[in-house]
Tab-separated table of C-alpha atoms and ligand atoms in Angstrom:
chain	number	residue	atom	x	y	z
A	1	UNK	CA	-13.943	-80.908	-40.701
A	2	UNK	CA	-10.587	-80.647	-38.918
A	3	UNK	CA	-10.191	-83.493	-36.457
A	4	UNK	CA	-7.282	-82.128	-34.444
A	5	UNK	CA	-7.457	-78.476	-33.433
A	6	UNK	CA	-4.138	-76.660	-33.336
A	7	UNK	CA	-3.295	-74.129	-30.664
A	8	UNK	CA	0.112	-73.121	-32.037
A	9	UNK	CA	0.752	-69.557	-30.852
A	10	UNK	CA	-2.540	-69.328	-28.941
A	11	UNK	CA	-2.426	-67.707	-25.516
A	12	UNK	CA	-3.890	-69.953	-22.818
A	13	UNK	CA	-4.273	-68.883	-19.173
A	14	UNK	CA	-5.070	-71.492	-16.519
A	15	UNK	CA	-6.112	-70.388	-13.029
A	16	UNK	CA	-5.234	-73.163	-10.603
A	17	UNK	CA	-2.895	-74.567	-13.240
A	18	UNK	CA	0.007	-75.573	-11.005
A	19	UNK	CA	-1.126	-79.135	-10.258
A	20	UNK	CA	-3.514	-81.980	-10.942
A	21	UNK	CA	-6.196	-81.806	-13.614
A	22	UNK	CA	-5.582	-78.148	-14.421
A	23	UNK	CA	-1.863	-78.729	-14.934
A	24	UNK	CA	-2.809	-81.639	-17.213
A	25	UNK	CA	-4.949	-79.195	-19.208
A	26	UNK	CA	-2.132	-76.626	-19.345
A	27	UNK	CA	0.266	-79.351	-20.454
A	28	UNK	CA	-2.039	-80.525	-23.252
A	29	UNK	CA	-2.253	-76.976	-24.642
A	30	UNK	CA	1.528	-76.529	-24.322
A	31	UNK	CA	2.017	-79.763	-26.275
A	32	UNK	CA	-0.093	-78.219	-29.051
A	33	UNK	CA	2.214	-75.187	-29.233
A	34	UNK	CA	0.213	-72.764	-27.086
A	35	UNK	CA	1.858	-70.102	-24.958
A	36	UNK	CA	0.633	-71.017	-21.492
A	37	UNK	CA	0.335	-68.974	-18.299
A	38	UNK	CA	-0.544	-70.653	-15.005
A	39	UNK	CA	-1.756	-68.913	-11.854
A	40	UNK	CA	-1.915	-70.267	-8.292
A	41	UNK	CA	-0.723	-69.415	-4.780
A	42	UNK	CA	2.450	-71.449	-4.355
A	43	UNK	CA	5.589	-70.140	-6.097
A	44	UNK	CA	7.200	-73.544	-5.679
A	45	UNK	CA	4.328	-75.366	-7.403
A	46	UNK	CA	4.252	-72.760	-10.164
A	47	UNK	CA	7.981	-73.122	-10.827
A	48	UNK	CA	7.657	-76.904	-11.068
A	49	UNK	CA	4.642	-76.568	-13.369
A	50	UNK	CA	6.430	-74.122	-15.683
A	51	UNK	CA	9.425	-76.451	-15.849
A	52	UNK	CA	7.110	-79.247	-16.970
A	53	UNK	CA	5.342	-77.034	-19.543
A	54	UNK	CA	8.625	-75.833	-21.042
A	55	UNK	CA	9.543	-79.415	-21.949
A	56	UNK	CA	7.364	-78.950	-25.042
A	57	UNK	CA	9.771	-76.268	-26.270
A	58	UNK	CA	7.319	-73.360	-26.204
A	59	UNK	CA	6.693	-70.502	-23.810
A	60	UNK	CA	5.276	-70.820	-20.311
A	61	UNK	CA	5.079	-68.549	-17.334
A	62	UNK	CA	3.657	-68.707	-13.797
A	63	UNK	CA	2.131	-65.937	-11.711
A	64	UNK	CA	1.358	-66.206	-8.028
A	65	UNK	CA	-2.051	-65.008	-6.858
A	66	UNK	CA	-4.751	-66.124	-4.457
A	67	UNK	CA	-7.995	-66.116	-6.462
A	68	UNK	CA	-9.807	-64.910	-3.330
A	69	UNK	CA	-7.986	-61.576	-3.686
A	70	UNK	CA	-9.504	-59.625	-6.605
A	71	UNK	CA	-6.586	-57.173	-6.760
A	72	UNK	CA	-4.026	-59.977	-6.917
A	73	UNK	CA	-6.055	-61.647	-9.668
A	74	UNK	CA	-6.240	-58.379	-11.586
A	75	UNK	CA	-2.463	-58.005	-11.293
A	76	UNK	CA	-1.867	-61.588	-12.477
A	77	UNK	CA	-4.127	-61.220	-15.527
A	78	UNK	CA	-2.518	-57.892	-16.365
A	79	UNK	CA	0.924	-59.511	-16.093
A	80	UNK	CA	-0.166	-62.324	-18.411
A	81	UNK	CA	-1.382	-59.733	-20.897
A	82	UNK	CA	1.920	-57.870	-20.701
A	83	UNK	CA	3.856	-61.088	-21.256
A	84	UNK	CA	1.761	-62.729	-23.986
A	85	UNK	CA	-0.869	-60.226	-25.205
A	86	UNK	CA	-4.584	-60.979	-25.456
A	87	UNK	CA	-5.877	-64.316	-24.204
A	88	UNK	CA	-7.461	-66.912	-26.524
A	89	UNK	CA	-8.412	-69.487	-23.901
A	90	UNK	CA	-9.084	-68.926	-20.217
A	91	UNK	CA	-9.451	-71.963	-17.958
A	92	UNK	CA	-10.673	-71.281	-14.417
A	93	UNK	CA	-10.138	-74.240	-12.100
A	94	UNK	CA	-8.667	-73.116	-8.783
A	95	UNK	CA	-10.494	-74.998	-6.048
A	96	UNK	CA	-10.356	-76.229	-2.486
A	97	UNK	CA	-12.022	-79.200	-0.861
A	98	UNK	CA	-12.097	-81.195	2.353
A	99	UNK	CA	-14.791	-83.592	3.502
A	100	UNK	CA	-16.652	-82.377	6.567
A	101	UNK	CA	-20.195	-82.546	7.912
A	102	UNK	CA	-22.022	-79.218	7.830
A	103	UNK	CA	-21.979	-79.067	11.613
A	104	UNK	CA	-18.231	-79.698	11.550
A	105	UNK	CA	-17.666	-76.704	9.290
A	106	UNK	CA	-17.034	-73.330	10.867
A	107	UNK	CA	-18.475	-70.357	8.983
A	108	UNK	CA	-14.946	-69.703	7.751
A	109	UNK	CA	-14.549	-73.295	6.548
A	110	UNK	CA	-17.690	-73.029	4.403
A	111	UNK	CA	-16.671	-69.555	3.226
A	112	UNK	CA	-13.127	-70.671	2.291
A	113	UNK	CA	-14.339	-73.118	-0.342
A	114	UNK	CA	-17.041	-70.787	-1.668
A	115	UNK	CA	-14.472	-67.987	-1.803
A	116	UNK	CA	-11.928	-70.055	-3.747
A	117	UNK	CA	-14.243	-71.939	-6.116
A	118	UNK	CA	-17.091	-69.516	-6.757
A	119	UNK	CA	-15.956	-66.018	-5.915
A	120	UNK	CA	-12.476	-66.891	-7.222
A	121	UNK	CA	-13.966	-67.924	-10.560
A	122	UNK	CA	-15.866	-64.651	-10.734
A	123	UNK	CA	-12.677	-62.687	-9.983
A	124	UNK	CA	-10.708	-64.565	-12.647
A	125	UNK	CA	-13.367	-64.120	-15.351
A	126	UNK	CA	-13.976	-60.478	-14.507
A	127	UNK	CA	-10.258	-59.625	-14.587
A	128	UNK	CA	-9.714	-61.523	-17.846
A	129	UNK	CA	-12.618	-59.950	-19.734
A	130	UNK	CA	-10.687	-56.936	-21.140
A	131	UNK	CA	-8.125	-59.325	-22.648
A	132	UNK	CA	-10.605	-61.715	-24.294
A	133	UNK	CA	-10.886	-59.699	-27.493
A	134	UNK	CA	-9.519	-62.216	-29.987
A	135	UNK	CA	-11.918	-63.903	-32.431
A	136	UNK	CA	-13.006	-67.250	-30.992
A	137	UNK	CA	-11.943	-66.365	-27.437
A	138	UNK	CA	-13.442	-68.718	-24.913
A	139	UNK	CA	-13.639	-69.537	-21.222
A	140	UNK	CA	-13.841	-72.993	-19.691
A	141	UNK	CA	-14.738	-73.253	-16.012
A	142	UNK	CA	-13.808	-76.465	-14.220
A	143	UNK	CA	-16.808	-77.615	-12.230
A	144	UNK	CA	-17.490	-80.883	-10.338
A	145	UNK	CA	-20.315	-83.448	-10.150
A	146	UNK	CA	-21.124	-81.904	-6.749
A	147	UNK	CA	-22.712	-79.058	-8.732
A	148	UNK	CA	-25.709	-81.290	-9.481
A	149	UNK	CA	-25.254	-84.461	-7.379
A	150	UNK	CA	-25.854	-83.654	-3.714
A	151	UNK	CA	-23.099	-85.260	-1.636
A	152	UNK	CA	-23.038	-85.478	2.137
A	153	UNK	CA	-19.955	-83.863	3.729
A	154	UNK	CA	-19.640	-81.639	0.655
A	155	UNK	CA	-22.099	-78.774	1.406
A	156	UNK	CA	-19.469	-76.142	0.624
A	157	UNK	CA	-18.317	-77.697	-2.690
A	158	UNK	CA	-21.875	-78.497	-3.826
A	159	UNK	CA	-22.944	-74.895	-3.217
A	160	UNK	CA	-19.803	-73.417	-4.763
A	161	UNK	CA	-19.710	-75.527	-7.934
A	162	UNK	CA	-23.469	-75.144	-8.542
A	163	UNK	CA	-22.732	-71.424	-8.430
A	164	UNK	CA	-19.829	-71.806	-10.859
A	165	UNK	CA	-22.096	-73.517	-13.398
A	166	UNK	CA	-24.681	-70.784	-13.064
A	167	UNK	CA	-21.978	-68.137	-13.589
A	168	UNK	CA	-21.031	-70.056	-16.745
A	169	UNK	CA	-24.571	-69.866	-18.069
A	170	UNK	CA	-25.205	-66.252	-17.140
A	171	UNK	CA	-21.927	-64.990	-18.596
A	172	UNK	CA	-22.521	-67.031	-21.747
A	173	UNK	CA	-25.595	-64.836	-22.190
A	174	UNK	CA	-23.908	-61.585	-21.204
A	175	UNK	CA	-20.652	-62.090	-23.089
A	176	UNK	CA	-21.917	-63.966	-26.153
A	177	UNK	CA	-22.553	-60.692	-27.997
A	178	UNK	CA	-18.866	-59.830	-27.430
A	179	UNK	CA	-17.925	-63.101	-29.146
A	180	UNK	CA	-16.800	-64.839	-25.947
A	181	UNK	CA	-18.039	-68.383	-25.364
A	182	UNK	CA	-18.309	-69.620	-21.754
A	183	UNK	CA	-18.657	-73.310	-20.891
A	184	UNK	CA	-18.148	-75.636	-17.910
A	185	UNK	CA	-16.370	-78.984	-17.968
A	186	UNK	CA	-17.335	-81.330	-15.143
A	187	UNK	CA	-14.631	-83.907	-14.437
A	188	UNK	CA	-15.649	-87.164	-12.824
A	189	UNK	CA	-13.257	-88.910	-10.434
A	190	UNK	CA	-9.756	-88.453	-11.870
A	191	UNK	CA	-6.908	-90.778	-10.870
A	192	UNK	CA	-3.897	-89.543	-8.942
A	193	UNK	CA	-5.364	-86.160	-8.021
A	194	UNK	CA	-5.581	-84.212	-4.796
A	195	UNK	CA	-9.367	-84.260	-5.040
A	196	UNK	CA	-9.474	-88.061	-5.188
A	197	UNK	CA	-6.990	-88.353	-2.315
A	198	UNK	CA	-9.157	-86.162	-0.142
A	199	UNK	CA	-12.512	-87.768	-0.957
A	200	UNK	CA	-11.457	-91.405	-1.431
A	201	UNK	CA	-8.480	-91.792	0.869
A	202	UNK	CA	-8.271	-95.612	0.849
A	203	UNK	CA	-7.506	-98.031	-2.015
A	204	UNK	CA	-10.823	-99.792	-1.272
A	205	UNK	CA	-12.766	-96.578	-1.729
A	206	UNK	CA	-10.908	-95.734	-4.943
A	207	UNK	CA	-11.704	-99.210	-6.248
A	208	UNK	CA	-15.390	-98.748	-5.358
A	209	UNK	CA	-15.410	-95.433	-7.208
A	210	UNK	CA	-13.770	-96.949	-10.298
A	211	UNK	CA	-16.310	-99.806	-10.294
A	212	UNK	CA	-19.203	-97.344	-10.049
A	213	UNK	CA	-18.183	-95.622	-13.289
A	214	UNK	CA	-20.202	-97.038	-16.232
A	215	UNK	CA	-17.089	-96.944	-18.424
A	216	UNK	CA	-15.273	-98.965	-15.755
A	217	UNK	CA	-12.286	-96.779	-14.921
A	218	UNK	CA	-11.228	-93.543	-13.281
A	219	UNK	CA	-10.605	-90.573	-15.552
A	220	UNK	CA	-7.227	-89.137	-16.480
A	221	UNK	CA	-6.237	-85.473	-16.752
A	222	UNK	CA	-5.951	-86.044	-20.526
A	223	UNK	CA	-9.613	-87.146	-20.668
A	224	UNK	CA	-10.518	-83.759	-19.231
A	225	UNK	CA	-8.008	-81.833	-21.356
A	226	UNK	CA	-9.395	-83.353	-24.564
A	227	UNK	CA	-12.860	-81.927	-23.923
A	228	UNK	CA	-11.428	-78.578	-22.798
A	229	UNK	CA	-9.467	-78.372	-26.063
A	230	UNK	CA	-12.572	-79.261	-28.064
A	231	UNK	CA	-14.524	-76.482	-26.334
A	232	UNK	CA	-11.677	-74.014	-26.918
A	233	UNK	CA	-11.460	-74.889	-30.605
A	234	UNK	CA	-13.447	-73.737	-33.648
A	235	UNK	CA	-15.096	-77.182	-33.624
A	236	UNK	CA	-17.158	-75.856	-30.705
A	237	UNK	CA	-17.721	-72.448	-32.272
A	238	UNK	CA	-21.503	-72.616	-31.679
A	239	UNK	CA	-21.283	-74.064	-28.149
A	240	UNK	CA	-21.745	-71.725	-25.219
A	241	UNK	CA	-23.396	-71.985	-21.804
A	242	UNK	CA	-22.933	-75.768	-21.861
A	243	UNK	CA	-22.177	-77.830	-18.766
A	244	UNK	CA	-20.369	-80.921	-20.052
A	245	UNK	CA	-19.711	-83.939	-17.818
A	246	UNK	CA	-16.503	-85.823	-18.629
A	247	UNK	CA	-16.978	-88.599	-16.140
A	248	UNK	CA	-17.406	-91.956	-17.890
A	249	UNK	CA	-21.093	-91.734	-17.003
A	250	UNK	CA	-20.404	-91.534	-13.253
A	251	UNK	CA	-22.917	-88.793	-12.533
A	252	UNK	CA	-25.722	-90.878	-14.085
A	253	UNK	CA	-25.924	-92.939	-10.902
A	254	UNK	CA	-22.590	-94.132	-9.562
A	255	UNK	CA	-21.841	-90.748	-8.072
A	256	UNK	CA	-24.729	-90.882	-5.622
A	257	UNK	CA	-24.014	-94.496	-4.638
A	258	UNK	CA	-20.376	-93.766	-3.971
A	259	UNK	CA	-21.147	-90.429	-2.332
A	260	UNK	CA	-23.078	-92.337	0.324
A	261	UNK	CA	-20.117	-94.693	0.893
A	262	UNK	CA	-17.670	-91.784	0.960
A	263	UNK	CA	-19.896	-90.023	3.450
A	264	UNK	CA	-19.947	-93.121	5.663
A	265	UNK	CA	-16.161	-93.531	5.461
A	266	UNK	CA	-15.589	-89.849	6.119
A	267	UNK	CA	-17.998	-89.873	9.022
A	268	UNK	CA	-16.243	-92.916	10.489
A	269	UNK	CA	-12.852	-91.217	10.224
A	270	UNK	CA	-14.039	-87.967	11.880
B	301	HXC	C1	-13.299	-78.876	8.788
B	301	HXC	C2	-11.669	-77.489	7.912
B	301	HXC	C3	-10.986	-78.614	7.363
B	301	HXC	C4	-11.550	-79.911	7.578
B	301	HXC	C5	-9.896	-76.813	6.858
B	301	HXC	N1	-10.952	-76.419	7.582
B	301	HXC	N2	-9.884	-78.148	6.714
B	301	HXC	N3	-12.808	-77.627	8.616
B	301	HXC	N4	-12.706	-79.986	8.302
B	301	HXC	N5	-10.974	-81.025	7.106
B	301	HXC	C6	-11.288	-75.047	7.998
B	301	HXC	C7	-10.204	-74.397	8.847
B	301	HXC	O1	-10.276	-74.807	10.208
B	301	HXC	C8	-10.548	-72.924	8.668
B	301	HXC	O2	-11.650	-72.532	9.474
B	301	HXC	C9	-11.036	-72.868	7.234
B	301	HXC	O3	-11.400	-74.203	6.859
B	301	HXC	C10	-9.946	-72.390	6.293
B	301	HXC	O4	-8.811	-73.226	6.473
B	301	HXC	P1	-7.324	-72.711	6.220
B	301	HXC	O5	-6.421	-73.879	6.344
B	301	HXC	O6	-7.052	-71.517	7.070
B	301	HXC	O7	-7.484	-72.171	4.724
B	301	HXC	P2	-6.457	-72.055	3.544
B	301	HXC	O8	-5.037	-72.133	4.037
B	301	HXC	O9	-6.874	-70.871	2.800
B	301	HXC	O10	-6.720	-73.399	2.680
B	301	HXC	C11	-7.905	-73.607	1.929
B	301	HXC	C12	-8.335	-75.092	2.029
B	301	HXC	C13	-7.143	-76.035	1.723
B	301	HXC	C14	-9.506	-75.285	1.048
B	301	HXC	C15	-8.823	-75.355	3.441
B	301	HXC	O11	-7.532	-77.392	1.905
B	301	HXC	C16	-6.574	-75.825	0.346
B	301	HXC	O12	-5.752	-74.908	0.125
B	301	HXC	N6	-6.972	-76.652	-0.644
B	301	HXC	C17	-6.472	-76.545	-2.057
B	301	HXC	C18	-6.198	-77.895	-2.657
B	301	HXC	C19	-7.446	-78.739	-2.763
B	301	HXC	O13	-8.314	-78.744	-1.866
B	301	HXC	N7	-7.522	-79.538	-3.861
B	301	HXC	C20	-8.648	-80.439	-4.108
B	301	HXC	C21	-9.595	-79.851	-5.084
B	301	HXC	S1	-10.750	-81.116	-5.514
B	301	HXC	P3	-11.455	-71.722	10.874
B	301	HXC	O14	-12.841	-71.460	11.352
B	301	HXC	O15	-10.681	-72.642	11.766
B	301	HXC	O16	-10.693	-70.475	10.527
B	301	HXC	C22	-12.256	-80.460	-5.717
B	301	HXC	C23	-13.409	-81.365	-6.103
B	301	HXC	C24	-13.065	-82.834	-6.096
B	301	HXC	O17	-12.392	-79.310	-5.607
B	301	HXC	C25	-14.211	-83.697	-6.555
B	301	HXC	C26	-13.785	-85.170	-6.600
B	301	HXC	C27	-14.878	-86.064	-7.187
B	302	NAP	P1	-5.413	-79.696	-7.166
B	302	NAP	O1	-4.270	-80.437	-7.764
B	302	NAP	O2	-5.388	-79.418	-5.710
B	302	NAP	O3	-5.610	-78.348	-7.999
B	302	NAP	C1	-6.080	-77.154	-7.430
B	302	NAP	C2	-5.311	-76.005	-8.029
B	302	NAP	O4	-5.869	-74.785	-7.556
B	302	NAP	C3	-3.836	-75.990	-7.627
B	302	NAP	O5	-3.080	-75.511	-8.710
B	302	NAP	C4	-3.794	-74.980	-6.485
B	302	NAP	O6	-2.469	-74.427	-6.417
B	302	NAP	C5	-4.846	-73.991	-6.962
B	302	NAP	N1	-5.472	-73.237	-5.881
B	302	NAP	C6	-6.105	-73.708	-4.772
B	302	NAP	N2	-6.526	-72.705	-4.017
B	302	NAP	C7	-6.185	-71.561	-4.672
B	302	NAP	C8	-6.356	-70.185	-4.384
B	302	NAP	N3	-6.975	-69.767	-3.276
B	302	NAP	N4	-5.875	-69.282	-5.280
B	302	NAP	C9	-5.243	-69.678	-6.410
B	302	NAP	N5	-5.062	-70.964	-6.718
B	302	NAP	C10	-5.519	-71.893	-5.851
B	302	NAP	O7	-6.807	-80.460	-7.411
B	302	NAP	P2	-7.463	-81.397	-8.541
B	302	NAP	O8	-8.036	-82.539	-7.805
B	302	NAP	O9	-6.576	-81.619	-9.696
B	302	NAP	O10	-8.715	-80.478	-8.986
B	302	NAP	C11	-8.589	-79.559	-10.067
B	302	NAP	C12	-9.966	-79.050	-10.483
B	302	NAP	O11	-10.790	-80.144	-10.910
B	302	NAP	C13	-10.731	-78.341	-9.384
B	302	NAP	O12	-11.499	-77.281	-9.927
B	302	NAP	C14	-11.648	-79.430	-8.876
B	302	NAP	O13	-12.792	-78.907	-8.237
B	302	NAP	C15	-11.997	-80.144	-10.166
B	302	NAP	N6	-12.425	-81.531	-9.994
B	302	NAP	C16	-11.542	-82.474	-9.586
B	302	NAP	C17	-11.941	-83.792	-9.524
B	302	NAP	C18	-10.966	-84.886	-9.147
B	302	NAP	O14	-11.259	-86.075	-9.304
B	302	NAP	N7	-9.785	-84.550	-8.656
B	302	NAP	C19	-13.262	-84.131	-9.832
B	302	NAP	C20	-14.147	-83.136	-10.205
B	302	NAP	C21	-13.720	-81.840	-10.298
B	302	NAP	P3	-1.866	-73.680	-5.109
B	302	NAP	O15	-1.923	-74.655	-3.992
B	302	NAP	O16	-0.487	-73.293	-5.542
B	302	NAP	O17	-2.716	-72.464	-4.894
């Protein structure tokens, strides 16, 4: 068995790849020699991300699109195809989040997160499908523990990410016969990210989160990237429709304990 999959020359597209965990994933593939395309809204963030990816000496490119706009997503995927050819690995991780009680969410606030996380994922996968023709092609959706751990002040994210995981499972069934594997990776709390800043805004809260993780620490983007690369590799050639937590065991219990504390802190700051 190979222990270290190589992605030299592979084409990897990462939606939401201009920062945080998704940029960490893009960077890990670039370090393995992949040609990497990142998609997000901000041109400035994309340019900075591409600069970082190019440090590995390969090819990288950034396309601006809002995943809520199916035509813009179509154009971005088509541009990636023109630049690099067919896609080997598609990572879909664009997401939005803010803590708010359900009654403090306007209909548009709830819709914004569902539109980015869930409908955006659908747009990205649907637009990429024609380009996922290579043997071993696979999709990894980036989910969140909110998909299966109910968290107060997170009604929009819980609904959206539960939907993402169900899209993963349904498309694994529909697209398996075409040779495309579809899986979800579920990061736990990851240090230094926008998501952590928004949900655990104080050092005390971050410490409480870290202590609630059975493995005793917050995750890193590389922890997440390692599992994404495994799923994208031939080592996972018989894995599809799987929802894989990469969270140090957090969702086994710590997530609900800390969710209650986060909810209290968020409620107090409202
Ligand atoms: C209540 C809020 C709000 C808040 C925004 N809204 N922030 N409502 N409380 N704190 C409302 C607005 O008033 C508006 O409704 C609606 O949401 C849309 O807001 P806009 O600012 O117009 O939207 P937009 O510019 O499209 O921005 C989308 C966004 C933003 C989701 C609101 O935060 C964003 O771009 N986020 C991307 C980065 C991000 O969130 N990263 C973290 C991902 S972490 P009205 O009715 O006024 O029009 C993650 C999981 C982490 O996903 C898990 C950790 C364990
Ligand atoms: P982040 O840095 O804010 O990453 C979000 C990415 O999505 C950015 O590249 C952002 O770039 C892009 N994006 C947001 N809205 C978009 C839109 N409408 N269209 C296109 N791109 C959009 O957040 P993160 O904390 O690293 O989270 C990354 C992923 O991990 C998300 O899927 C999140 O749900 C998941 N996750 C995070 C944690 C955590 O601890 N942080 C835990 C569990 C799951 P632009 O602003 O340029 O658009």
